[in-house]
Short mmCIF file of C-alpha atoms and ligand atoms in Angstrom, two decimals:
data_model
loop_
_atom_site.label_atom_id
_atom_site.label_comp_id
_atom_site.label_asym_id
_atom_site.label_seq_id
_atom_site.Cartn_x
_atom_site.Cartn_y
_atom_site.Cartn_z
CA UNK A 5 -1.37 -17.22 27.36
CA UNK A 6 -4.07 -15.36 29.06
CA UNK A 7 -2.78 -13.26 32.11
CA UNK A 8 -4.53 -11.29 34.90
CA UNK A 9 -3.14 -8.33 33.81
CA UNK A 10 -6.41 -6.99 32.85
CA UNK A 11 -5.22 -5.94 28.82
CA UNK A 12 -7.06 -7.79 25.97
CA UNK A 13 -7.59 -7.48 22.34
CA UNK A 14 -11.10 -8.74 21.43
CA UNK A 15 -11.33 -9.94 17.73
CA UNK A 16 -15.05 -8.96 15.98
CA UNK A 17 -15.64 -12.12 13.25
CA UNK A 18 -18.92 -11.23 12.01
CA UNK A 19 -17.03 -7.24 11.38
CA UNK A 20 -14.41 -9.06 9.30
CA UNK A 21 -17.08 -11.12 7.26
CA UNK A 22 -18.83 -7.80 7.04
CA UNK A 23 -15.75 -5.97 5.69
CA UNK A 24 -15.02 -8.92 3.16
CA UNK A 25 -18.36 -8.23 2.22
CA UNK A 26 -18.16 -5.27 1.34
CA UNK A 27 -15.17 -5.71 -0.17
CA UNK A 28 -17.22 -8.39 -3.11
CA UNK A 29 -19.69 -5.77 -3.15
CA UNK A 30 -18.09 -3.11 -3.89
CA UNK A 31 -16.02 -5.33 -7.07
CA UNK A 32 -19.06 -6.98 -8.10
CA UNK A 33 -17.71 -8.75 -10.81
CA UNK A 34 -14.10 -9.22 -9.30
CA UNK A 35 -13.25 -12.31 -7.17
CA UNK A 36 -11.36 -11.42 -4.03
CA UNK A 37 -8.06 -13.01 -1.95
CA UNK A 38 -8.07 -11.82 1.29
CA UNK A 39 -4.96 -10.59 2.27
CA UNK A 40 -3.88 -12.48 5.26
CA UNK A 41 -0.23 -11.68 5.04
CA UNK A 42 1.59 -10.31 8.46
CA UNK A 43 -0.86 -12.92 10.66
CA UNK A 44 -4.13 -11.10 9.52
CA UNK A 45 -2.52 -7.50 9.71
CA UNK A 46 -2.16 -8.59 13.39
CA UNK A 47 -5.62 -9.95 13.57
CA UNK A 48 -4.42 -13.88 14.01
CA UNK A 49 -3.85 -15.56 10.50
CA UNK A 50 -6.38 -18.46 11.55
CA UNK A 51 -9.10 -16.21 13.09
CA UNK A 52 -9.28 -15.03 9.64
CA UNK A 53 -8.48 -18.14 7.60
CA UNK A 54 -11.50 -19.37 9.91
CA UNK A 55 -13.78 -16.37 9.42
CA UNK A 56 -13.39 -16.27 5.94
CA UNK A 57 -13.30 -19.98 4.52
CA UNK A 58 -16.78 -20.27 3.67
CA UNK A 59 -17.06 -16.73 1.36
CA UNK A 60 -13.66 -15.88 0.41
CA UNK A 61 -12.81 -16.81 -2.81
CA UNK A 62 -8.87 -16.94 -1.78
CA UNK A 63 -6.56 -16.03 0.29
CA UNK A 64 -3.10 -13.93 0.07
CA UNK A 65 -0.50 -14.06 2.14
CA UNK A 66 3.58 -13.81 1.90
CA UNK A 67 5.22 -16.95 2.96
CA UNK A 68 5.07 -20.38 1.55
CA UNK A 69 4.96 -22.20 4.53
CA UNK A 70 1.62 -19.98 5.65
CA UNK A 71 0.25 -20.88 1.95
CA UNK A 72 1.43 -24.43 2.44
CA UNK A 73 -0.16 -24.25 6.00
CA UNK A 74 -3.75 -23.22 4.76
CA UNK A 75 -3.70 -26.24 2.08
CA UNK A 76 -2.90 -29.06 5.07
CA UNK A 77 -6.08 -27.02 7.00
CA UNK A 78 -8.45 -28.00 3.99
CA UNK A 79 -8.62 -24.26 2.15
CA UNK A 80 -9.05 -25.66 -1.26
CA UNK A 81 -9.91 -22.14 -2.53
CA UNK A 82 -6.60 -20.50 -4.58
CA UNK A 83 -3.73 -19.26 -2.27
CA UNK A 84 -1.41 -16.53 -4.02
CA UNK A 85 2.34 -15.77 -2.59
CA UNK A 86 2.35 -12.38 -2.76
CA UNK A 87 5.95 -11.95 -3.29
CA UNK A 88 6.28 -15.68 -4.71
CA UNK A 89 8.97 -17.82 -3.69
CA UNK A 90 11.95 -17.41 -2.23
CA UNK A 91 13.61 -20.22 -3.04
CA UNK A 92 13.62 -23.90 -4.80
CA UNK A 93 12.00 -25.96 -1.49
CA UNK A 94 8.82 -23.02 -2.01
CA UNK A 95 9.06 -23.90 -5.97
CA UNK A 96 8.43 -27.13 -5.70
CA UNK A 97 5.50 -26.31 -2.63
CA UNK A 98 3.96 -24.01 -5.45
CA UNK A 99 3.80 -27.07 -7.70
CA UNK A 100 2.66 -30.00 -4.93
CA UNK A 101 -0.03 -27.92 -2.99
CA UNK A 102 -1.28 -25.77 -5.78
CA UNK A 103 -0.14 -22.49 -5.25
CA UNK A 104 -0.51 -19.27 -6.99
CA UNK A 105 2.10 -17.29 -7.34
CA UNK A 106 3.70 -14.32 -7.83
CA UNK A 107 6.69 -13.71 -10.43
CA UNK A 108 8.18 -11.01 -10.07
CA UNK A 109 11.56 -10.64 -12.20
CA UNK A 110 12.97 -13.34 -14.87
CA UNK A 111 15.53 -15.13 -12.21
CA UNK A 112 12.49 -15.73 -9.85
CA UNK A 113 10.74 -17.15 -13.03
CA UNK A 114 13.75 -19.54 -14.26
CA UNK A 115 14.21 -20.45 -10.64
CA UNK A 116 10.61 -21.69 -10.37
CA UNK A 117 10.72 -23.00 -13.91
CA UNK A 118 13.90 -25.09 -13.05
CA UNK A 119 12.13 -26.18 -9.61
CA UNK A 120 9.27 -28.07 -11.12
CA UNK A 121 8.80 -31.06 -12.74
CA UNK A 122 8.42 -30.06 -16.45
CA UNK A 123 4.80 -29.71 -17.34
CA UNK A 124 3.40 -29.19 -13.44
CA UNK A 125 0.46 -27.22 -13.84
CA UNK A 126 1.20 -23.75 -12.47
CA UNK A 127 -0.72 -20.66 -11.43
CA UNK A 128 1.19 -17.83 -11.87
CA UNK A 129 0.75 -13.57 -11.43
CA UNK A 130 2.84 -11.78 -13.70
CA UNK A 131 4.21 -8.41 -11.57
CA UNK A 132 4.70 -5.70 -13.79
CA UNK A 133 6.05 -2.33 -12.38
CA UNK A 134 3.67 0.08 -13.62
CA UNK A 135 5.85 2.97 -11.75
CA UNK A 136 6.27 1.88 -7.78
CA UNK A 137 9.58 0.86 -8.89
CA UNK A 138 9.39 -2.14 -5.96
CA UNK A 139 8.81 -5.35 -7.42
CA UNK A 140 7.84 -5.97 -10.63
CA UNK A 141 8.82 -6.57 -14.59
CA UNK A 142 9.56 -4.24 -16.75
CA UNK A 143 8.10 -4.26 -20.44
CA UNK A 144 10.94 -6.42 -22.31
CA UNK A 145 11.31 -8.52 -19.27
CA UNK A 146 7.48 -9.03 -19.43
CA UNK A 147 7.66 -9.90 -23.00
CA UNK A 148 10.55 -12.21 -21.99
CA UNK A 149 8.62 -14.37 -19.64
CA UNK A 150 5.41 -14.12 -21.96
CA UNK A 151 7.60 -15.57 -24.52
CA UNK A 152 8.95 -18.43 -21.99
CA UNK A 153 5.84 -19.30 -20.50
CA UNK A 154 3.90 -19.36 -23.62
CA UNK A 155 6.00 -22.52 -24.78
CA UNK A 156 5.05 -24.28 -21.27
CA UNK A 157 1.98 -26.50 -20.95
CA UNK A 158 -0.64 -25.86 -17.91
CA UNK A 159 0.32 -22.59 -17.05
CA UNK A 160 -2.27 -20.53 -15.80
CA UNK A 161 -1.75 -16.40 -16.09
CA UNK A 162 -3.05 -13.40 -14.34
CA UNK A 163 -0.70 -10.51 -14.99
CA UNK A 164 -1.21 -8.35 -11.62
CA UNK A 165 0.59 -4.84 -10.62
CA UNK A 166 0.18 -2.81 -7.53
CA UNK A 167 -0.21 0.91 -7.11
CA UNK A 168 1.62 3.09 -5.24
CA UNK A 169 -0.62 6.02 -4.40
CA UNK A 170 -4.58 4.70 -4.82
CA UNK A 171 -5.24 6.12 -1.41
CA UNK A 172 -4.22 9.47 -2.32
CA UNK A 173 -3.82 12.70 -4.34
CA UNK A 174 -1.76 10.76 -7.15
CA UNK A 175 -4.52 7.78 -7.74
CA UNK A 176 -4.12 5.33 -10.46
CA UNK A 177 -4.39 7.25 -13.27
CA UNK A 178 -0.79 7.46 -14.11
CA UNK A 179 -0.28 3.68 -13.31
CA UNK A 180 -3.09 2.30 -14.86
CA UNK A 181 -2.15 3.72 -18.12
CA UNK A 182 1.02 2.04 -18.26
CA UNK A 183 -0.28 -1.13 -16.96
CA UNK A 184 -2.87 -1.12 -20.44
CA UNK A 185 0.38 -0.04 -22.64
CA UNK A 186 1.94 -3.51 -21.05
CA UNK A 187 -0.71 -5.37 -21.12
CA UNK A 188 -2.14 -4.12 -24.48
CA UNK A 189 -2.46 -7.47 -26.26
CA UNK A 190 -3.51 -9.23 -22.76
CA UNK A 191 -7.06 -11.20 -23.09
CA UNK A 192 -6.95 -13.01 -19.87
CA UNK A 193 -7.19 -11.95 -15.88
CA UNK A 194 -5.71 -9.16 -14.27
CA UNK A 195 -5.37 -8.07 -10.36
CA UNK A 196 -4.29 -4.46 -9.81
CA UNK A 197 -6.80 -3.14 -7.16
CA UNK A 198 -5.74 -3.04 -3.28
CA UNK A 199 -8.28 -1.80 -0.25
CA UNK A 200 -7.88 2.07 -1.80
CA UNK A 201 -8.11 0.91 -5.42
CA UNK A 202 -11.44 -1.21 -4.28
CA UNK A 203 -13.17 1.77 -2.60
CA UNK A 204 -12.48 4.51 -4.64
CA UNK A 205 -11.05 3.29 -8.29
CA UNK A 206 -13.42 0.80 -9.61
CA UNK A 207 -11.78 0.86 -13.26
CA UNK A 208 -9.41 -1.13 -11.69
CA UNK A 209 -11.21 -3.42 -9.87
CA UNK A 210 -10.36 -6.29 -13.07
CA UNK A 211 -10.80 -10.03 -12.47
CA UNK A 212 -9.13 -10.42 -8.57
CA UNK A 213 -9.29 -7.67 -6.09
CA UNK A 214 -7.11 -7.65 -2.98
CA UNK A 215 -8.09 -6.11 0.02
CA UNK A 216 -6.25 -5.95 2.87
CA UNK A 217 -6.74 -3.51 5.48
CA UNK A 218 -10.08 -2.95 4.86
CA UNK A 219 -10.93 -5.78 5.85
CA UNK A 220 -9.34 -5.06 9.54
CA UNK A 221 -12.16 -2.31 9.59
CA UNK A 222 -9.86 0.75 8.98
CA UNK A 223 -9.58 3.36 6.49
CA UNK A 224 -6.99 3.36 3.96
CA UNK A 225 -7.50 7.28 3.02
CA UNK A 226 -6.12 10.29 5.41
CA UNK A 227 -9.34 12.05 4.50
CA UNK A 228 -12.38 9.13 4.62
CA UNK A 229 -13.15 7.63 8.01
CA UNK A 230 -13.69 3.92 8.53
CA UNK A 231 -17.20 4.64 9.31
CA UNK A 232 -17.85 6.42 6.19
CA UNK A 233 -17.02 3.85 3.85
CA UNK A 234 -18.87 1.74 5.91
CA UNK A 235 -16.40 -0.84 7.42
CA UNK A 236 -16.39 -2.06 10.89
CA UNK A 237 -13.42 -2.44 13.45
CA UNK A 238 -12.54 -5.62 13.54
CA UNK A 239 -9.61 -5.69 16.68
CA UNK A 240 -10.31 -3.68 20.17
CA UNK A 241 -7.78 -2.79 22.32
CA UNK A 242 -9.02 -2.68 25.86
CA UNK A 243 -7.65 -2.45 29.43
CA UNK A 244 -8.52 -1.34 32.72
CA UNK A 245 -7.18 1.65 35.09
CA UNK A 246 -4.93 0.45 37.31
CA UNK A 247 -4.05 3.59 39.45
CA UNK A 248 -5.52 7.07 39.96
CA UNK A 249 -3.11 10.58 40.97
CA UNK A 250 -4.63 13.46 41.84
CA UNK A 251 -2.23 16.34 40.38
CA UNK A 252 -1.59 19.81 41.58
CA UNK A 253 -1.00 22.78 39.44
CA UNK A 254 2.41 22.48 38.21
CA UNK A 255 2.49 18.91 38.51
CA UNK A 256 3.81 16.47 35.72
CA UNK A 257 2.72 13.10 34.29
CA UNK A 258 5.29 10.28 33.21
CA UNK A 259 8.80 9.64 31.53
CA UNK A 260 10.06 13.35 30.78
CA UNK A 261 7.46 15.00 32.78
CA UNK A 262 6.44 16.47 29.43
CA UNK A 263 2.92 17.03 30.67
CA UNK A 264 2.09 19.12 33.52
CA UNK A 265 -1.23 20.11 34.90
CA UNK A 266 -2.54 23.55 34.62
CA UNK A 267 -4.84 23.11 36.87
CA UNK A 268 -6.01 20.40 39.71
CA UNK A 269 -6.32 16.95 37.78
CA UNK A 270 -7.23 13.45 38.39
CA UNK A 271 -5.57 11.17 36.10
CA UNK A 272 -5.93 7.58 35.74
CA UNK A 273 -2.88 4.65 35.25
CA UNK A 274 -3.52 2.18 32.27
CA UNK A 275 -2.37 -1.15 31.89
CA UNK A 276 -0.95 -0.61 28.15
CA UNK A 277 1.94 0.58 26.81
CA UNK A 278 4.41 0.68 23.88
CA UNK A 279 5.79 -3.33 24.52
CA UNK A 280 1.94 -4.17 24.14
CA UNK A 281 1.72 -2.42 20.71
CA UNK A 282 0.99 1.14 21.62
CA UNK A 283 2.97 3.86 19.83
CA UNK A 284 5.25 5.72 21.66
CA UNK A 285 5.07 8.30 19.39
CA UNK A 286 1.03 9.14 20.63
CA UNK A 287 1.57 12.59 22.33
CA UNK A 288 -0.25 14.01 25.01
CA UNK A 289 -4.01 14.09 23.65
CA UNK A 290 -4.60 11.34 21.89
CA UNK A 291 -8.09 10.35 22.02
CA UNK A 292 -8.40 7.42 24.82
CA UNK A 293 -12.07 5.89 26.16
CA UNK A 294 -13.10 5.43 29.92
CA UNK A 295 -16.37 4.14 31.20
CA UNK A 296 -18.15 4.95 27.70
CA UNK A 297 -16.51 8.48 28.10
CA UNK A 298 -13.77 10.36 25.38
CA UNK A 299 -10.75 11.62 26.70
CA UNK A 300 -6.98 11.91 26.22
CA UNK A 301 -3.61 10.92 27.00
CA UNK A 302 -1.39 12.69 29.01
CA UNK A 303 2.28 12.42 29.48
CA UNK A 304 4.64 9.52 27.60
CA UNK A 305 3.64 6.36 26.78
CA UNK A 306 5.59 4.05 29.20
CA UNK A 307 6.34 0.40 28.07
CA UNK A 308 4.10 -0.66 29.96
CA UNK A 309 1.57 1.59 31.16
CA UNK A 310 0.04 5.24 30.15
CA UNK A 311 -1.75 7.85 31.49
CA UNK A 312 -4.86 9.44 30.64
CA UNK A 313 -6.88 12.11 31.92
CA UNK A 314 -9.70 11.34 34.00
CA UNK A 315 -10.73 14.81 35.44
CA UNK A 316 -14.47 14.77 34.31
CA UNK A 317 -14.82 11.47 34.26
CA UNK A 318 -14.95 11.22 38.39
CA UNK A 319 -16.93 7.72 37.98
CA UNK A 320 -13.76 6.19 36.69
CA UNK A 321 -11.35 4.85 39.55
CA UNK A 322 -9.57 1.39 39.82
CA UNK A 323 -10.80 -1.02 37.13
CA UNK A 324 -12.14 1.17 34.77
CA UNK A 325 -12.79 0.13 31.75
CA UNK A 326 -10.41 1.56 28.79
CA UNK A 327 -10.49 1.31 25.18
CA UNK A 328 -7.13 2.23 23.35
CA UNK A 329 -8.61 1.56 20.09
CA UNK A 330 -11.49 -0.14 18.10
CA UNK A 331 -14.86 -0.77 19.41
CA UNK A 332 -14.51 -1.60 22.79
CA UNK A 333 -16.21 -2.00 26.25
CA UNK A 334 -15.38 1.74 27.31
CA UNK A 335 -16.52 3.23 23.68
CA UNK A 336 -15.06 3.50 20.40
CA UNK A 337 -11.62 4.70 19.68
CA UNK A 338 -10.80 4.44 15.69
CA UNK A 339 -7.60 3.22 15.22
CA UNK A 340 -6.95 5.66 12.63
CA UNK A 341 -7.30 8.45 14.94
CA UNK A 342 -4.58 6.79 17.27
CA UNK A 343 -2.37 6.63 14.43
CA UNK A 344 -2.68 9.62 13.35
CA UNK A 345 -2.18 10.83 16.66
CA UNK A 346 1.27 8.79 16.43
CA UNK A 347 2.19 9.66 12.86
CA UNK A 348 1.34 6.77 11.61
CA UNK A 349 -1.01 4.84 9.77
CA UNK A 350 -3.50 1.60 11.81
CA UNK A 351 -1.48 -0.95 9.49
CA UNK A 352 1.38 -0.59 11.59
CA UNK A 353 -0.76 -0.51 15.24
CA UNK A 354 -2.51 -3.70 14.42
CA UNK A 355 1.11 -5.19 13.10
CA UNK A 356 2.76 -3.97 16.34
CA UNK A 357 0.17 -5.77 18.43
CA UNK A 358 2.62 -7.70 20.78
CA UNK A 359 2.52 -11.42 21.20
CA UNK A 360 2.38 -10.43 25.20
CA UNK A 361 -1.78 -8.92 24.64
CA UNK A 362 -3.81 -11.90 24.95
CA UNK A 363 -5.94 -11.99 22.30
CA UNK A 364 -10.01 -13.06 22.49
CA UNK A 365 -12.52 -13.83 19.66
CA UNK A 366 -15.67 -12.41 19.86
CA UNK A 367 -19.09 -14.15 18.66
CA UNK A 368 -21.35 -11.74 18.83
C1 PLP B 24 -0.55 -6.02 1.25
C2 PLP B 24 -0.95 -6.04 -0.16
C3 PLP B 24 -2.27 -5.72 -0.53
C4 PLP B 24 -3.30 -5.22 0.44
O1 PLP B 24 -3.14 -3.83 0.59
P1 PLP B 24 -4.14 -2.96 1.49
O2 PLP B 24 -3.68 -1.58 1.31
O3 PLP B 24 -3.96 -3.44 2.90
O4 PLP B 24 -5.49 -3.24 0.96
C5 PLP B 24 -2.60 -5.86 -1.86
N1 PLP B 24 -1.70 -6.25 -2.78
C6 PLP B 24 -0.42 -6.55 -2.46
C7 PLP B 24 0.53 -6.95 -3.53
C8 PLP B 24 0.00 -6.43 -1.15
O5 PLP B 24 1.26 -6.72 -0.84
#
């Protein structure tokens, strides 16, 4: 639905093919599935799927019927269920559509085993838990469905794991080290490496990389901007000013009046708040652009508006333009920097991006 309520995300293609790009680069000898899973991180599943079908090599997402979905669109490329089925109806999908996926623990195994006609070729990633302690097999249940699947025709293994701190202090080291005691008599493909592991741990790049939120143009490190590793934004958030105050000393902005003016202010009205995907949680100075100019929040976020402060930005009145994040008409706002504004991390603002934000793709 597009509305006259002037907020908009703007979707960048050619900064998504960029990212995937880099992505390939950067694993030069690794395949890649995009990770599509949570509609694109937000992005739209098929702005992606439709970005990306020419280059990408697969695609990853977490629900059967999205996997099943891609097939009936013509992706012929592989599809892997991250968290592989959830029941006997996606068991037999993973057999008819040709699906890879994900086994996780010995009942998923017998359940997808006891799904299929006997014989059914099947892709399949073996999970192990290497030490996230989320999903995953443990050593004798890994030798256990070795042992099974070894005694089944047309079964096609990866064994795949997933690490828990790559974008941080305790890296891979630990992880990777039990992954090669599991996997010490494994010969074929492996997949360990997500958008962290991919830009800073290229032992584990293996035969399949998976890179999500890279791909989305932000940063999966606290301390390594989006910019510096070289990926662009892919989503802006944009809006316009809707209404201008002029504040006194003493005067307060918003829900709360948490802010108040120390001195005279003009501050602008925004058409965006938390029901469009804003965080709540972004106090009073997080970084905001108006009319190619850097400013900040002031007072709560509202559900459906915010303010910001416009004071030396006199230019800007009604219909400003506003970027809330991304690379936008009114300048560049990294989404990471809104995040961490909001004590949180851009996976979650591009997630949170409500079905109520229109949502544009841009060409150019
Ligand atoms: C979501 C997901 C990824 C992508 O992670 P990023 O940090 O976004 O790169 C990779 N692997 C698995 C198993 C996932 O669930």
């Amino acid at each position: 639905m597009t509305t006259s309520r002037p907020i908009r995300a703007r979707i960048f293609r050619a900064a998504l093919l960029h990212n995937y790009r880099l992505a390939r680069r950067l694993a030069p000898t690794a395949k890649a599935w995009a990770v599509i899973k949570a509609n694109a991180y937000g992005h739209g599943q098929w702005r992606a799927v439709e970005t990306l079908r020419e280059e990408a090599d697969g695609f990853a997402v977490l629900e059967c019927e999205n996997a099943v979905a891609l097939r009936e669109a013509g992706i012929i490329q592989p599809i892997l269920q991250l968290e592989g089925i959830f029941s006997a109806r996606d068991a037999r999908a993973v057999a008819e559509f040709g699906l890879t996926t994900v086994v996780h623990c010995l009942e998923q195994l017998a359940l997808l085993l006891d799904s299929v006609t006997p014989g059914a070729p099947l892709a399949i990633c073996l999970k192990l838990n290497t030490g996230m302690n989320r999903l995953g097999l443990g050593a004798a249940d890994l030798r256990q469905a070795r042992e099974i699947l070894a005694r089944i025709p047309n079964v096609e293994l990866t064994l795949m794991t997933h690490f828990a701190g790559a974008d941080g202090e305790c890296g891979v080291a630990e992880q990777l080290a039990r992954f090669s005691e599991m996997a010490s008599d494994w010969q074929g493909p492996v997949s360990l490496a997500n958008s962290a592991a991919i830009l800073r741990h290229p032992q584990t790049h293996g035969d399949w990389v998976r890179p999500g939120i890279m791909l989305y143009g932000a940063s999966p490190f606290a301390d390594q901007s989006a910019e510096e590793l070289g990926l662009q934004p892919v989503m802006a958030l944009e809006s316009e000013i809707i209404g201008v105050q002029q504040l006194a000393p003493g005067d307060r902005v918003g829900y709360g009046g948490t802010f108040v003016a120390e001195r005279p202010m003009r501050i602008g009205v925004v058409a965006c708040g938390y029901a469009d995907g804003y965080p709540r949680h972004a106090p009073s100075g997080t970084p905001i652009a108006v009319m190619g100019k850097m400013t900040r929040t002031v007072g709560r976020v509202s559900m459906d508006m915010l303010a910001c402060d416009l004071t030396d930005i006199p230019e800007a009145g009604l219909g400003a333009p506003v970027t809330l994040w991304g690379n936008g008409r009114a300048g560049c706002v990294p989404a990471d920097i809104v995040a961490a504004a909001a004590g949180t991390i851009a996976y979650e603002l591009f997630c949170a991006l409500a079905p109520r934000v229109p949502v544009g793709v841009d060409d150019e």
